[in-house]
XYZ file of C-alpha atoms in Angstrom:
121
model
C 89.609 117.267 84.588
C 93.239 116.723 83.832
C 95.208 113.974 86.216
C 98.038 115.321 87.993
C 101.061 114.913 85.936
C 102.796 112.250 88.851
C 100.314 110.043 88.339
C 100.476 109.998 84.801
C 103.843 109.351 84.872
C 103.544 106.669 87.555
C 101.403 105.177 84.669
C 103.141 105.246 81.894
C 106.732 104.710 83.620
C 105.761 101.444 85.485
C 103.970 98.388 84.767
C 102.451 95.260 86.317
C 99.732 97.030 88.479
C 97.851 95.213 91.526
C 94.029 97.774 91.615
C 92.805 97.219 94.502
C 89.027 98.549 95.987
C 88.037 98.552 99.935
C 86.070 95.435 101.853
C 82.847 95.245 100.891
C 83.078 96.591 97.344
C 80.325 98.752 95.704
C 79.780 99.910 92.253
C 81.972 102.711 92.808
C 84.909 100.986 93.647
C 84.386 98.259 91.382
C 82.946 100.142 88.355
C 86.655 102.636 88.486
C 88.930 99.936 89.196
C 87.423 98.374 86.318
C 87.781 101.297 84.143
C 91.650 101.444 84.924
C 92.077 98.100 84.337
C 90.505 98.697 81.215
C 92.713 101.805 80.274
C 95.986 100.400 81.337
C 95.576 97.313 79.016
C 94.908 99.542 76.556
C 98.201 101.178 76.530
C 99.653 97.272 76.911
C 100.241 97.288 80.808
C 99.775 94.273 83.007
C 97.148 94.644 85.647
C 95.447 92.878 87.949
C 92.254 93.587 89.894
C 91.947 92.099 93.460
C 89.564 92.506 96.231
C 89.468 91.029 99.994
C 85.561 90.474 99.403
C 83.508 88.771 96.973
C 81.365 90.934 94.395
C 78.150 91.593 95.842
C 75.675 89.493 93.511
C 73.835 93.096 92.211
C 77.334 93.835 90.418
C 77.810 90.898 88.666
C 76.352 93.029 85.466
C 79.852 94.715 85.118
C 81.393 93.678 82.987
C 85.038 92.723 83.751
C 83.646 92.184 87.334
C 85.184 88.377 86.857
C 88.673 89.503 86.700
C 89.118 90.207 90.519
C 90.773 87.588 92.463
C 90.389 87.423 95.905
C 92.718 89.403 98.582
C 93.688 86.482 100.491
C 96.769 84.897 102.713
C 98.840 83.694 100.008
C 98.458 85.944 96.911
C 101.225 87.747 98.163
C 103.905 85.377 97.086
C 102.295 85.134 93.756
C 102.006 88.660 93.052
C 105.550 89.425 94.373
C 106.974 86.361 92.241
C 105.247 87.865 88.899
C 106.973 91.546 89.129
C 103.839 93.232 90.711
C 105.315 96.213 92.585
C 102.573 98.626 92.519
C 99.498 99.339 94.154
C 96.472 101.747 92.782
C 94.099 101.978 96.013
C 90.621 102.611 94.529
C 87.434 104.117 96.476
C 89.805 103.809 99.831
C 92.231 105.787 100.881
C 94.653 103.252 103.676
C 95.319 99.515 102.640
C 93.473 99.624 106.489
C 90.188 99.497 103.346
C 91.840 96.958 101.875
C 93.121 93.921 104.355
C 92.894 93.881 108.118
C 96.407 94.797 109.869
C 95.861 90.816 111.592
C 97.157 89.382 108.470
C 100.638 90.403 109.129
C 102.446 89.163 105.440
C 99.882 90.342 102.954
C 99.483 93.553 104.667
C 103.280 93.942 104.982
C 103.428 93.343 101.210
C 101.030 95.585 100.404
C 102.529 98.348 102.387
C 105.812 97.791 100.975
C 104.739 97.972 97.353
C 104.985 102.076 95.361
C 101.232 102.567 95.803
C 99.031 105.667 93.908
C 95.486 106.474 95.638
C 92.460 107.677 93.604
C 89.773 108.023 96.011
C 87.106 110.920 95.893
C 86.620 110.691 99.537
């Protein structure tokens, strides 16, 4: 299967990516995000893999699965100070998956970032 052409271009016309999974990650979510992590690098792209949850202990075998950084009040202002303006939503499809609405800056950052969804959902 051949990725739509916009998203390749997205890819290879931006840098400094935030990949983000839903709450309560599974190996799904974590596993791809991972993998595009992995791929981005590899074409010498600055990522970063966050999550509001902790990884469940039975995915700690992943490896790169100690790269994610918590989704948390805060971040924001350190993602938005080091050039990270887009979002790859992973396994989700609404940054609803990603942060509850109640946290009123990070979700507001998020949702003003360029964001790209891959979700088989």
């Amino acid at each position: 299967m051949v990725p739509p052409r916009s998203i390749l271009d997205f890819f290879e016309g931006q840098d400094n990516f935030i990949i983000a999974t839903h709450m309560n990650p599974d190996g799904d979510g974590l596993g791809s995000a991972i993998a595009l992590s992995l791929a981005l690098r590899k074409i010498r792209k600055k990522t970063i893999l966050v999550c509001k949850d902790k990884i469940p202990q039975q995915y700690k075998f992943l490896p790169g699965q100690e790269e994610f950084c918590l989704l948390k009040e805060g971040i924001d202002k350190e993602l938005d100070h080091n050039g990270f303006k887009n979002l790859v939503l992973i396994d989700c499809n609404d940054i609803d998956r990603l942060v509850d609405k109640k946290q009123d800056s990070l979700f507001s950052f998020l949702s003003s970032l360029f964001s790209v969804v891959i979700d088989h959902h």
